[in-house]
mmCIF file of C-alpha atoms in Angstrom:
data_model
loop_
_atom_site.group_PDB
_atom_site.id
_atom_site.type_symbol
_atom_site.label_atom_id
_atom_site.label_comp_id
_atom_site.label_asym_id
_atom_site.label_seq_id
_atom_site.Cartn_x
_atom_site.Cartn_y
_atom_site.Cartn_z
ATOM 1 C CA UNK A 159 -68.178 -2.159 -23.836
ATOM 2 C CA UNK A 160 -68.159 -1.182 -19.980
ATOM 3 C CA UNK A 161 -69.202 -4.294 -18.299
ATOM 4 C CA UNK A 162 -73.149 -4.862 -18.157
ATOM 5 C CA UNK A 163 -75.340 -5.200 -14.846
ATOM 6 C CA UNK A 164 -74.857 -8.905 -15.493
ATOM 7 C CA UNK A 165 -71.626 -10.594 -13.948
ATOM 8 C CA UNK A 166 -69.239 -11.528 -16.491
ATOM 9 C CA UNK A 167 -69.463 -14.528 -18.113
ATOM 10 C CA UNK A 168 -67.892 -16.738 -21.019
ATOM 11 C CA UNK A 169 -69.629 -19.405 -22.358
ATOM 12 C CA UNK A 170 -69.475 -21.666 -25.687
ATOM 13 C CA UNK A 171 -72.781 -23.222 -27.481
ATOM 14 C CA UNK A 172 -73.844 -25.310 -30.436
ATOM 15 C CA UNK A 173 -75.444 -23.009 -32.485
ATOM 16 C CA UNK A 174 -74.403 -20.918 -35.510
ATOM 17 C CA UNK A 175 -73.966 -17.758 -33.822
ATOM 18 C CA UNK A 176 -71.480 -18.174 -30.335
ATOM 19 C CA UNK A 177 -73.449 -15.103 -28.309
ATOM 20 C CA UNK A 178 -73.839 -12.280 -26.328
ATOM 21 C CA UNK A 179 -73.634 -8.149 -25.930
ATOM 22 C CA UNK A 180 -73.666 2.881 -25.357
ATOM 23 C CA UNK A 181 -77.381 8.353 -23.226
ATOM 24 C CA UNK A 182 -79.434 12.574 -20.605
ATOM 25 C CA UNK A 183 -77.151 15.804 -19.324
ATOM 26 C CA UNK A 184 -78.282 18.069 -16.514
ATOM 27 C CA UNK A 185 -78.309 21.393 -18.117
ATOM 28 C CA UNK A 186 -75.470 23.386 -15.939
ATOM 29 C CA UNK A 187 -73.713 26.781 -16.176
ATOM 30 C CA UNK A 188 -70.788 25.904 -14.267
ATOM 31 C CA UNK A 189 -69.367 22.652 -12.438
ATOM 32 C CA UNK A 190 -71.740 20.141 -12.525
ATOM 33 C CA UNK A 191 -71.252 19.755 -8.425
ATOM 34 C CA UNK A 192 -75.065 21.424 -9.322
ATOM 35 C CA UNK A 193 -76.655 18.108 -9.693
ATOM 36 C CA UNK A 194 -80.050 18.535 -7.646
ATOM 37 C CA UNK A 195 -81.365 16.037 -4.956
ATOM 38 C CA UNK A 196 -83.914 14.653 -7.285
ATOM 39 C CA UNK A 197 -83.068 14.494 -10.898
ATOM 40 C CA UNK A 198 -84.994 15.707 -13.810
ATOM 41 C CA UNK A 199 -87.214 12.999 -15.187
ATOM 42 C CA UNK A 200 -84.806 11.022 -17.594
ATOM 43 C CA UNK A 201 -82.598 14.097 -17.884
ATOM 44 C CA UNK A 202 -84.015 15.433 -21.526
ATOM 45 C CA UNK A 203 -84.493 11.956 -22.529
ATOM 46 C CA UNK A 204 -88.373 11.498 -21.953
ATOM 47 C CA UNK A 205 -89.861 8.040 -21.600
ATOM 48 C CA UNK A 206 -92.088 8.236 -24.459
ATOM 49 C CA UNK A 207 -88.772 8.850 -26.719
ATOM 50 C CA UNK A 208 -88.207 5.913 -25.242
ATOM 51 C CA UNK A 209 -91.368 4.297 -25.867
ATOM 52 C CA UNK A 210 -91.469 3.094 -22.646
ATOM 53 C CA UNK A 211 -94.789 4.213 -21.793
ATOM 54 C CA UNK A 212 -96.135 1.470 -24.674
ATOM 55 C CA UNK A 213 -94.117 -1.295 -23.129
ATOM 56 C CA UNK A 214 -95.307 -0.259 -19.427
ATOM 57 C CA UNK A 215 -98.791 -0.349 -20.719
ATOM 58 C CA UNK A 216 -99.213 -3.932 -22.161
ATOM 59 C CA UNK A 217 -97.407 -5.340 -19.509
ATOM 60 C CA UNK A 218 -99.177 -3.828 -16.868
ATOM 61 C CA UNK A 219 -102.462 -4.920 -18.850
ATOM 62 C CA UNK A 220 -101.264 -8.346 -19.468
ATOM 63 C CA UNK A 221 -101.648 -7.914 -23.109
ATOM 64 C CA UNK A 222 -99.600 -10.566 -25.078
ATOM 65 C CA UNK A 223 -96.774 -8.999 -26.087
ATOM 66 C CA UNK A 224 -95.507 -7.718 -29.488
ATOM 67 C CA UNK A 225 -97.787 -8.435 -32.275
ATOM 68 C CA UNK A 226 -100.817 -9.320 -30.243
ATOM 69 C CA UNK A 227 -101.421 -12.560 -31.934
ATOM 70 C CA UNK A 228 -99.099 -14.960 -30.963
ATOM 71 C CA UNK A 229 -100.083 -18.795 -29.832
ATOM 72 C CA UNK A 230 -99.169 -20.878 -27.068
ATOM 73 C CA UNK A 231 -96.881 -23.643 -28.089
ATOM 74 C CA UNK A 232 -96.000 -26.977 -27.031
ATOM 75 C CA UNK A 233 -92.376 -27.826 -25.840
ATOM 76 C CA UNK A 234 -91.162 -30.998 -24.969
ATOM 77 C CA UNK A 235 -91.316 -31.393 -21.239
ATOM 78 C CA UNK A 236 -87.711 -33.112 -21.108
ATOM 79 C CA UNK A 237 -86.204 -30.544 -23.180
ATOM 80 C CA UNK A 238 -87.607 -27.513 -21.599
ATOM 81 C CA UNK A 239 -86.975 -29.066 -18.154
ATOM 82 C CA UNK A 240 -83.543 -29.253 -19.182
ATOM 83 C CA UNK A 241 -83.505 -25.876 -20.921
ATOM 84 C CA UNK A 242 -84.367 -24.078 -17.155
ATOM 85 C CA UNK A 243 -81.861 -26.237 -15.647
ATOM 86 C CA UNK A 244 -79.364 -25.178 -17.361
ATOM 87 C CA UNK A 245 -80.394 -21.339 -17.311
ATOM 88 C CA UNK A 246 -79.820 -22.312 -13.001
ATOM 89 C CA UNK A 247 -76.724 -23.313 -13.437
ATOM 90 C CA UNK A 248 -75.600 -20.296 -15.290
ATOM 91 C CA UNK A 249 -77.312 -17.637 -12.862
ATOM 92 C CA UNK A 250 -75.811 -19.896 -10.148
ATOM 93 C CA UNK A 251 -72.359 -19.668 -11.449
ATOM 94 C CA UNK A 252 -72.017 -16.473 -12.713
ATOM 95 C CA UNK A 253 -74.129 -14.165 -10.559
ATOM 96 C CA UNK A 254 -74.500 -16.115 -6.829
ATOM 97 C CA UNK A 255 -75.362 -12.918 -4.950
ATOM 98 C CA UNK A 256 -78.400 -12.626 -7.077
ATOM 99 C CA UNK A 257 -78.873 -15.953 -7.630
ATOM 100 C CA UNK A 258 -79.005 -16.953 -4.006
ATOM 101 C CA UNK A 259 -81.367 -13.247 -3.521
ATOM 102 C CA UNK A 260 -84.107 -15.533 -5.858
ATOM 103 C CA UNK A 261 -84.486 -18.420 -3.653
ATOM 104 C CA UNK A 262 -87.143 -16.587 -1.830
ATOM 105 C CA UNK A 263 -89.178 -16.060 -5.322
ATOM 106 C CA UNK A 264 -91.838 -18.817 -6.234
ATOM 107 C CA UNK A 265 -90.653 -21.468 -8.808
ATOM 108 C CA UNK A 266 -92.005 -20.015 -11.738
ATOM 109 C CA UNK A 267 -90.570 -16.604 -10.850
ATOM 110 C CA UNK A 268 -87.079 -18.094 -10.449
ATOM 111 C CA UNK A 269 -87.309 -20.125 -13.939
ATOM 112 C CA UNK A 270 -88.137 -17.428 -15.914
ATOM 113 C CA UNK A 271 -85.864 -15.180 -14.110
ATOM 114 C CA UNK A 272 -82.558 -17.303 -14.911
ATOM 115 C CA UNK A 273 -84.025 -17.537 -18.283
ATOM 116 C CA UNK A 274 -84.015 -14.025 -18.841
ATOM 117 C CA UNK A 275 -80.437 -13.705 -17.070
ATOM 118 C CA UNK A 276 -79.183 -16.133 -19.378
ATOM 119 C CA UNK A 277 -80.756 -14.394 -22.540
ATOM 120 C CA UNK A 278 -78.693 -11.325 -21.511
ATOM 121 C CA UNK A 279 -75.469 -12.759 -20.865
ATOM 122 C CA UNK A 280 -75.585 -14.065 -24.268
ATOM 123 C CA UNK A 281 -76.535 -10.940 -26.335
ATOM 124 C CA UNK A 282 -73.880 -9.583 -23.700
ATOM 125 C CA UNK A 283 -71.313 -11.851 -24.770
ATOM 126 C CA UNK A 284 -71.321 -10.888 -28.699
ATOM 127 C CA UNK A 285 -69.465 -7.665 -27.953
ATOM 128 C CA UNK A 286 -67.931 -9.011 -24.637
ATOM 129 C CA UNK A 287 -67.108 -12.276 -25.237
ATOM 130 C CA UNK A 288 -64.382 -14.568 -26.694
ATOM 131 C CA UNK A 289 -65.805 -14.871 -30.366
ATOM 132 C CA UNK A 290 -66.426 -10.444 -30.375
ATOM 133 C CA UNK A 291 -64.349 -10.049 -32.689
ATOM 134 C CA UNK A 292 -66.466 -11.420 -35.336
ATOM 135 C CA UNK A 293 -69.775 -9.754 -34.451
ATOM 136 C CA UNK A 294 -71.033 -7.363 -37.096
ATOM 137 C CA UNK A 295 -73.772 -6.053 -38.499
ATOM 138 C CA UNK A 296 -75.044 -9.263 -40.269
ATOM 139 C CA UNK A 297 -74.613 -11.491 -36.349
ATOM 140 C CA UNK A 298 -76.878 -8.690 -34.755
ATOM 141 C CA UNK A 299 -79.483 -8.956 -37.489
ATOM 142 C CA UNK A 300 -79.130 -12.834 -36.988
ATOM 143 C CA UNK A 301 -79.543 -12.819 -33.381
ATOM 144 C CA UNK A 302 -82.579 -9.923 -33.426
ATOM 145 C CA UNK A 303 -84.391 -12.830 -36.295
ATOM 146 C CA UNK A 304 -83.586 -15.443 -33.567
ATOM 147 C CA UNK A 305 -84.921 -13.341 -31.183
ATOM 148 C CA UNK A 306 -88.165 -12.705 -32.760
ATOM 149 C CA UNK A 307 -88.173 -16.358 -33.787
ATOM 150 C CA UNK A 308 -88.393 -16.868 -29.900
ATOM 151 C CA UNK A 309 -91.215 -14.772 -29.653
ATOM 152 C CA UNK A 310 -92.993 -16.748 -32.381
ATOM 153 C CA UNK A 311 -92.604 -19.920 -30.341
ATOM 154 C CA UNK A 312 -90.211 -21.219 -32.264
ATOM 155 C CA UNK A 313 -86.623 -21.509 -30.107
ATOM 156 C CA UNK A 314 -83.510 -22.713 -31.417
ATOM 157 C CA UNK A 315 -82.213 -24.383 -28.208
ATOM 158 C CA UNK A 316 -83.020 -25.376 -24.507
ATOM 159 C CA UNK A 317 -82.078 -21.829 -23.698
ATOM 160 C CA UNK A 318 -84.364 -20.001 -26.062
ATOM 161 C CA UNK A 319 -86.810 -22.358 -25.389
ATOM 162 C CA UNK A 320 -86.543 -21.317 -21.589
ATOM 163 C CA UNK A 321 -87.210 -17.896 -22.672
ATOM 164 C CA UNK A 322 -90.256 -18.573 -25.476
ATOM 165 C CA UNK A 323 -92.213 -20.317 -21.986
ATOM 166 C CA UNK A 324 -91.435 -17.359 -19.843
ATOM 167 C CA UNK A 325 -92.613 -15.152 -22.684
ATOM 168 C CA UNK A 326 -95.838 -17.477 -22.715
ATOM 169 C CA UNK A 327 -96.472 -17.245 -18.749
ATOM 170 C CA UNK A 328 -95.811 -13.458 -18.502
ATOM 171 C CA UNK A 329 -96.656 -10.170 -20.104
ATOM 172 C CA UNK A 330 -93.101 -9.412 -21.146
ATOM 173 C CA UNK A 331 -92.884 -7.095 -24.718
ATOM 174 C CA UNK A 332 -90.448 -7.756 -27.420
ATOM 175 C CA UNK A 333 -89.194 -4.303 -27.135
ATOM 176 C CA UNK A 334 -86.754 -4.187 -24.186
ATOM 177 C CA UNK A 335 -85.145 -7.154 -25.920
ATOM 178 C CA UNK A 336 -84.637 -5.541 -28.916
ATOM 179 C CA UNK A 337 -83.613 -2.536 -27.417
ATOM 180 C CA UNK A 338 -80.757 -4.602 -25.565
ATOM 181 C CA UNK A 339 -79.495 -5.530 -29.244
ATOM 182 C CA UNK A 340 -79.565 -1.918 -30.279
ATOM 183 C CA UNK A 341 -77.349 -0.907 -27.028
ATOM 184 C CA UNK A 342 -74.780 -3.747 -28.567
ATOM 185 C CA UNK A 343 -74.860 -2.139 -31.959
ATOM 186 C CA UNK A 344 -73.755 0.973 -30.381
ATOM 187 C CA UNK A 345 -70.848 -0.724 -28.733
ATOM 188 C CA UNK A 346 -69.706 -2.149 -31.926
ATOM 189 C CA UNK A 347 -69.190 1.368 -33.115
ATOM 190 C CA UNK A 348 -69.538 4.086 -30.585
ATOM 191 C CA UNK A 349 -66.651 4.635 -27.903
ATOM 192 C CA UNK A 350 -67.300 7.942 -26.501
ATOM 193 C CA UNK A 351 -70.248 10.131 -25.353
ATOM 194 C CA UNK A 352 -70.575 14.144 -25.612
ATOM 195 C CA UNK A 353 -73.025 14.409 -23.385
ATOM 196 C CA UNK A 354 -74.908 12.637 -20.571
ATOM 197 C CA UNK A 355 -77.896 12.051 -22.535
ATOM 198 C CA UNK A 356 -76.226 10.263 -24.762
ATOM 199 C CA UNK A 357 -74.511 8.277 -22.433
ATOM 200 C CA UNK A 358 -77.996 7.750 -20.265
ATOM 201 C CA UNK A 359 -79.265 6.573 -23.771
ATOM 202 C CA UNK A 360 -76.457 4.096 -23.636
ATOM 203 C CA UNK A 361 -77.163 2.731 -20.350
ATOM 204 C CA UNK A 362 -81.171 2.280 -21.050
ATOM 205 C CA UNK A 363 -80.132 -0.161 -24.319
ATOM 206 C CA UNK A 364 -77.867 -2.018 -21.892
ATOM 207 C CA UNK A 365 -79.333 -2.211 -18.237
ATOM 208 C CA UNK A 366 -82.665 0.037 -17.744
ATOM 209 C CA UNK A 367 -83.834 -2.537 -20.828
ATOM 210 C CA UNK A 368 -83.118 -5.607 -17.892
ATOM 211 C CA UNK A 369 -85.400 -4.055 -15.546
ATOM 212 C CA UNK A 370 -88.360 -3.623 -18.267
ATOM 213 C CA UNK A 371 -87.788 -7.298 -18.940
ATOM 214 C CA UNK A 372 -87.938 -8.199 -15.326
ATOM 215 C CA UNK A 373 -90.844 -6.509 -13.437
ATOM 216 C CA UNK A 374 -93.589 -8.479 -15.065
ATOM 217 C CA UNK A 375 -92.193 -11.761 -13.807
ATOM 218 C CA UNK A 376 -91.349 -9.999 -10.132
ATOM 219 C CA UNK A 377 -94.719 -9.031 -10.252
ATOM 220 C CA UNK A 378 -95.659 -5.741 -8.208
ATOM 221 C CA UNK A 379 -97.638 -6.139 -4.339
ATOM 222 C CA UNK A 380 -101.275 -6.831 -4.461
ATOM 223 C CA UNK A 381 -101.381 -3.468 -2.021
ATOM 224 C CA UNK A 382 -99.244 -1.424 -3.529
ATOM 225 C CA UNK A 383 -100.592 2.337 -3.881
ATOM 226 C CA UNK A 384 -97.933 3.552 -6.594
ATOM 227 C CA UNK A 385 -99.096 4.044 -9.959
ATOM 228 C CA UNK A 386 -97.648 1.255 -12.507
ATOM 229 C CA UNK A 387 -95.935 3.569 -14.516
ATOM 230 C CA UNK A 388 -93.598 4.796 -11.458
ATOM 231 C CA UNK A 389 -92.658 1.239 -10.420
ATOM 232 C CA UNK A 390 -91.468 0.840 -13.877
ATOM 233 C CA UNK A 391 -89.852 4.027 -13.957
ATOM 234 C CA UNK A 392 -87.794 3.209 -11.009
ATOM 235 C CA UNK A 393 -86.553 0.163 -12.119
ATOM 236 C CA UNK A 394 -85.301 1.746 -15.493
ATOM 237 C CA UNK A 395 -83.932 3.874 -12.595
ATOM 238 C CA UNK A 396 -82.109 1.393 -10.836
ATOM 239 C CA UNK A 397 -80.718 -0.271 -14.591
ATOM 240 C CA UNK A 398 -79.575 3.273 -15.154
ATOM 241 C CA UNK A 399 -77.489 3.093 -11.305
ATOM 242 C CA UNK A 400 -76.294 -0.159 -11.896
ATOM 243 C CA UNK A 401 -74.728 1.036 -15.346
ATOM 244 C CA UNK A 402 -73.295 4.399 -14.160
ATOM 245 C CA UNK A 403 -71.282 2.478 -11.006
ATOM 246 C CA UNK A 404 -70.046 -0.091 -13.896
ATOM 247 C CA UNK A 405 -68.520 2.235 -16.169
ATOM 248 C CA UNK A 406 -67.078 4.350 -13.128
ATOM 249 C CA UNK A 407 -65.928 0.661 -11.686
ATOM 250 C CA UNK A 408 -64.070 0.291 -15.238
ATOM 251 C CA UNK A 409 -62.846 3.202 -16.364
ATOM 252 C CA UNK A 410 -59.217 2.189 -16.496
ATOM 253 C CA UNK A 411 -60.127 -1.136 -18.409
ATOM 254 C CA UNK A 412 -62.390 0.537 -21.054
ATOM 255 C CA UNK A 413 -59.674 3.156 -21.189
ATOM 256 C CA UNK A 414 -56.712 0.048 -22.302
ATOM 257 C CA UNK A 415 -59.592 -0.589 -25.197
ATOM 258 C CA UNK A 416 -59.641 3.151 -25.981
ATOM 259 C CA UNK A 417 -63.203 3.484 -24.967
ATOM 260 C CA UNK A 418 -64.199 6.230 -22.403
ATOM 261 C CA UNK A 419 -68.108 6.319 -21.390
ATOM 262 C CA UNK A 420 -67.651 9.603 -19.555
ATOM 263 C CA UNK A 421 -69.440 12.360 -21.134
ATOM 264 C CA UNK A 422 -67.157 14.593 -22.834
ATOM 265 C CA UNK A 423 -68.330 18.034 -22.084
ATOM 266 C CA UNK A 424 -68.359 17.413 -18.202
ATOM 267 C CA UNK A 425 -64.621 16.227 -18.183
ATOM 268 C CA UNK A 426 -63.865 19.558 -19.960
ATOM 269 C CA UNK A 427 -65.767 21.514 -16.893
ATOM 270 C CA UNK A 428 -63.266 20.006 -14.653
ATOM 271 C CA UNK A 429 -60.418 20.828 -17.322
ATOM 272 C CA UNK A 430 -59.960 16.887 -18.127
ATOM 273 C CA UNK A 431 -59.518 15.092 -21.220
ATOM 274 C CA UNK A 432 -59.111 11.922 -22.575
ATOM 275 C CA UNK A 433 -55.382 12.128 -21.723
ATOM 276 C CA UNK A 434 -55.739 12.523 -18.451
ATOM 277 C CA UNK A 435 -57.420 9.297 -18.405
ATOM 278 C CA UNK A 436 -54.912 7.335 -20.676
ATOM 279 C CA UNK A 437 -52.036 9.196 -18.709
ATOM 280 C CA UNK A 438 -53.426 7.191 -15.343
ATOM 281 C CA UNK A 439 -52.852 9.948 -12.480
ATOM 282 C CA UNK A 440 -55.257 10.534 -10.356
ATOM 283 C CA UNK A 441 -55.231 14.431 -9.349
ATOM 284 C CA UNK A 442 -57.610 17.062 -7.450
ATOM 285 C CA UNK A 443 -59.395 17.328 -10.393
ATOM 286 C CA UNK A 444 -59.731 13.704 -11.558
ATOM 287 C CA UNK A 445 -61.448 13.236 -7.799
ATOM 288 C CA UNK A 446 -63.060 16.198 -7.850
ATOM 289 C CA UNK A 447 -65.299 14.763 -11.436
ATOM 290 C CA UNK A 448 -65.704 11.484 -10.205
ATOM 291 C CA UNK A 449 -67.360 13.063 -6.964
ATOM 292 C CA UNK A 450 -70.181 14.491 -9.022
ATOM 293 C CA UNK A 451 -70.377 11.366 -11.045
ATOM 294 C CA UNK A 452 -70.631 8.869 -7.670
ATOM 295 C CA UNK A 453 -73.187 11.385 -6.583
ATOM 296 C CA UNK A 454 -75.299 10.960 -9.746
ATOM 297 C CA UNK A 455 -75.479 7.283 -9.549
ATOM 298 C CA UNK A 456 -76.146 7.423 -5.877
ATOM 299 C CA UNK A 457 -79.053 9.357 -6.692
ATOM 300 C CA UNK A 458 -80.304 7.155 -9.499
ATOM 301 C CA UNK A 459 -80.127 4.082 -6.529
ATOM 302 C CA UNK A 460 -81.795 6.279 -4.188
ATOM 303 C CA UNK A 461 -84.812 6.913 -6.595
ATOM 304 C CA UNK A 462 -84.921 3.040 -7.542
ATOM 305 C CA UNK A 463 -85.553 2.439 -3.903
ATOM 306 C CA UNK A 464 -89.613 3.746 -4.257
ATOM 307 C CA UNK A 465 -89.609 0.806 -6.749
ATOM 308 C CA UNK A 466 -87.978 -2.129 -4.882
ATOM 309 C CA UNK A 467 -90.620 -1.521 -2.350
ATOM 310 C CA UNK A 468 -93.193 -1.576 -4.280
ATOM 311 C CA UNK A 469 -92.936 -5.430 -5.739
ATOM 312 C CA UNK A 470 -93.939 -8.215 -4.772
ATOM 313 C CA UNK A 471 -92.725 -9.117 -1.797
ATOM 314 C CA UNK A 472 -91.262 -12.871 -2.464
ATOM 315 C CA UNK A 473 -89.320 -11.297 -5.525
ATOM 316 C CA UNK A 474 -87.885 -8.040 -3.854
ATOM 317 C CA UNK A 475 -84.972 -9.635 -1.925
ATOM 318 C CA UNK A 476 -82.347 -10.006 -5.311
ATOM 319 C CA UNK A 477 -83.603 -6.460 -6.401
ATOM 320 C CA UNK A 478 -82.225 -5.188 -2.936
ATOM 321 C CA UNK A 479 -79.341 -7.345 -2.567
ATOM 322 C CA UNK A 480 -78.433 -5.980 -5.782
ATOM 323 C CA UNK A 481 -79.229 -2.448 -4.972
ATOM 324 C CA UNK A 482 -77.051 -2.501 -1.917
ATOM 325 C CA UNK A 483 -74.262 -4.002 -3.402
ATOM 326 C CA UNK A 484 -73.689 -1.640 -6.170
ATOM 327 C CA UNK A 485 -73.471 1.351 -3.189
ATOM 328 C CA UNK A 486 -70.852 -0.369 -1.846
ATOM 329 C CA UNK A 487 -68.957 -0.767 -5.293
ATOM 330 C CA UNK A 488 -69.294 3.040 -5.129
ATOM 331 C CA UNK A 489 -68.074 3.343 -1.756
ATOM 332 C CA UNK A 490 -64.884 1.337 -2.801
ATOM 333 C CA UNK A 491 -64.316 3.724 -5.209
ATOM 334 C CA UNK A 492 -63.767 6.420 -2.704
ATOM 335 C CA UNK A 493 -62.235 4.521 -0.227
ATOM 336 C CA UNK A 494 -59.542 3.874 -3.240
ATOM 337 C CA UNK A 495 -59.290 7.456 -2.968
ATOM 338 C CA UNK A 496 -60.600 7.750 -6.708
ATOM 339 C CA UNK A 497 -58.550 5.763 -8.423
ATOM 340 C CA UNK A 498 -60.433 4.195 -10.900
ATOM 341 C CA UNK A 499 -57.460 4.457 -13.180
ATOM 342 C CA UNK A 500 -55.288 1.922 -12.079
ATOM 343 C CA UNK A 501 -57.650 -0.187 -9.194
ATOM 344 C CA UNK A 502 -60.510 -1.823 -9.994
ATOM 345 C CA UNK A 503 -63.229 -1.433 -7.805
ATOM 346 C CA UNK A 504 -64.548 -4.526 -5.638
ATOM 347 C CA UNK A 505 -66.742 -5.553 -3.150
ATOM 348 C CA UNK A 506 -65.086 -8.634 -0.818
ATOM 349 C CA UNK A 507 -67.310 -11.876 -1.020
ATOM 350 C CA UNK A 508 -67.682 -11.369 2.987
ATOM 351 C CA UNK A 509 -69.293 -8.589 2.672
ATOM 352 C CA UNK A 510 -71.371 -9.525 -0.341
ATOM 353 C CA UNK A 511 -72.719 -12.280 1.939
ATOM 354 C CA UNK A 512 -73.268 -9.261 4.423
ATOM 355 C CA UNK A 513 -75.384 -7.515 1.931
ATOM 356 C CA UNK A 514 -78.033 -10.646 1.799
ATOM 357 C CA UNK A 515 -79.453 -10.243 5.218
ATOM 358 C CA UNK A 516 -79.316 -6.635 4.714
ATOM 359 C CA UNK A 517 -81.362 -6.932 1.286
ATOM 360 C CA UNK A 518 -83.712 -9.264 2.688
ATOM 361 C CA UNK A 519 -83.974 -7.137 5.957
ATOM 362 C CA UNK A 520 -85.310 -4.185 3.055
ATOM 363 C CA UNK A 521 -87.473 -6.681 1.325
ATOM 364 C CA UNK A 522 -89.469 -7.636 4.386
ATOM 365 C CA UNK A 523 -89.552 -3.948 5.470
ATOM 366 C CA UNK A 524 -88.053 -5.011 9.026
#
């Protein structure tokens, strides 16, 4: 699988299953250098397909999530205590741009944030991880059960029960989770895309499902004048950027795995194959594609920006930070002069630490 929107990360646990975790074209007669300055609304892909819209609307109502009639339930205080500690240390380790973007957030905000991050990393890790090579079928109906058993208030470990009291303090739906677990079933399976709505597909299971998760706990400004719906809709916006730079970070690494998650029929407008790729030279038209394709993602960030404004202020600093750091993985890209091939993409850690001021800078609106 092309890396997630979550850093990479390899951890063991003490449970039966050791955890963790492939979508719209722009309709074109020729090149697709035709991509317009404001893209079609989920490129053929519409959000009620989705069923977005149902999510966005019981989470914007604060309607308990999923089946409506669950109960709050009592954790142990050590135990859960323990269970968000340890969520910290993960987000702290693993992903310390972000993590250090959530220190402005209140305490509760920052809890069940690293509990979700942690959640994700470990559906991440069953197709990414060191144990992937066992995960079938039977391990992603085990961990969707577990799931829902989380939902029910009834976790297995600290971690889950990290996530079962976020669930409990905020309207987050089952359905972005679940979604996340389809995207990983996908992987297990699926290793190239025809199109760009099947690859934008992809990248909703895998990182527009994140930002669902999130923006109930971020919480959205008191004076915001934006309609719900398009706050969500641009943070499914910015999950969908976030993807796109990942898999043109990675394309020589998926490639050494024989997976490619370029769409198929916009390689052939440029007179590229999967050859080309596997052969590893970088020519006119190898930078000539991955032109259009930086431009597409660009333009995903740029429409994600309406949304990072729009929350609430103590939780918009990460979202930005993040934002601004995946432009500059782009950026690297071209300064590599396009080869994705053989170079991996990178941004220094000085300049990640430059992006911080920057992102909060955004989040204040200074």
């Amino acid at each position: 699988m092309s890396t997630s929107i979550l850093p990479n990360l390899s951890m063991n646990y003490s449970n039966p299953i050791r955890c963790t975790i492939q979508l719209p074209s722009i309709p074109r007669h020729d090149k697709i250098s035709n991509i317009p300055t404001k893209l079609p609304k989920s490129h053929g892909i519409s959000l009620t397909e989705l069923q977005v819209n149902e999510v966005v609307v019981r989470q914007s109502r604060c309607l308990p999530t999923s089946d409506g009639n669950r109960k709050r339930v009592s954790l142990n205080a050590t135990f859960l205590e323990e269970g968000y500690r340890r969520c910290r240390g993960v987000c702290e380790e693993y992903a310390k741009t972000f993590y250090l973007g959530t220190q402005l957030m209140t305490e509760e905000r920052q809890r069940a944030i690293w509990a979700i991050y942690v959640w994700c990393r470990r559906t991440d890790e069953l197709v990414d991880g060191p144990n992937s090579v066992h995960t079938n079928k039977v391990v992603l109906d085990r961990w969707q059960e577990r799931l829902e058993d989380i939902f029910q208030g009834r976790p297995y470990d600290m971690f889950d029960a990290a996530l079962t009291d976020t669930i409990f303090k905020f309207p987050i739906d089952i359905k972005p989770f679940k979604d996340m677990i389809e995207g990983m079933r996908m992987d297990t399976n699926k290793w190239r895309y025809l199109s760009f709505q099947e690859l934008y597909l992809y990248c909703y299971y895998v990182a527009g499902t994140v930002s669902l998760m999130s923006v109930p706990v971020m919480g959205i400004a008191p004076e915001s004048h934006t309609p719900i719906h398009r706050v969500y809709e641009a943070a499914v916006d910015l999950g969908i950027g976030m993807q796109l730079t990942n898999i043109l970070r990675d394309v020589g690494e998926d490639a050494s795995r024989n997976r490619i998650y370029l769409p198929q029929d916009e390689l052939a407008q440029f007179g590229l194959s999967d050859e080309d790729i596997f052969s590893r030279k970088v020519t006119s038209r190898w930078r000539e594609f991955m032109t259009e394709q930086i431009s597409r993602a660009r333009l995903y960030f740029d429409q994600a920006e309406e949304g990072a404004s729009q929350l609430n202020e103590a939780s918009r600093w990460p979202v930005w930070a993040s934002l601004l750091l995946y432009r500059e993985i782009l950026d690297s890209i071209e300064d590599n002069d396009y080869d994705n091939l053989t170079k991996r993409a990178y941004v220094g850690r000085a300049k990640k630490f430059l992006m911080l001021p920057w992102g909060f800078a955004k989040a204040v609106n200074l």
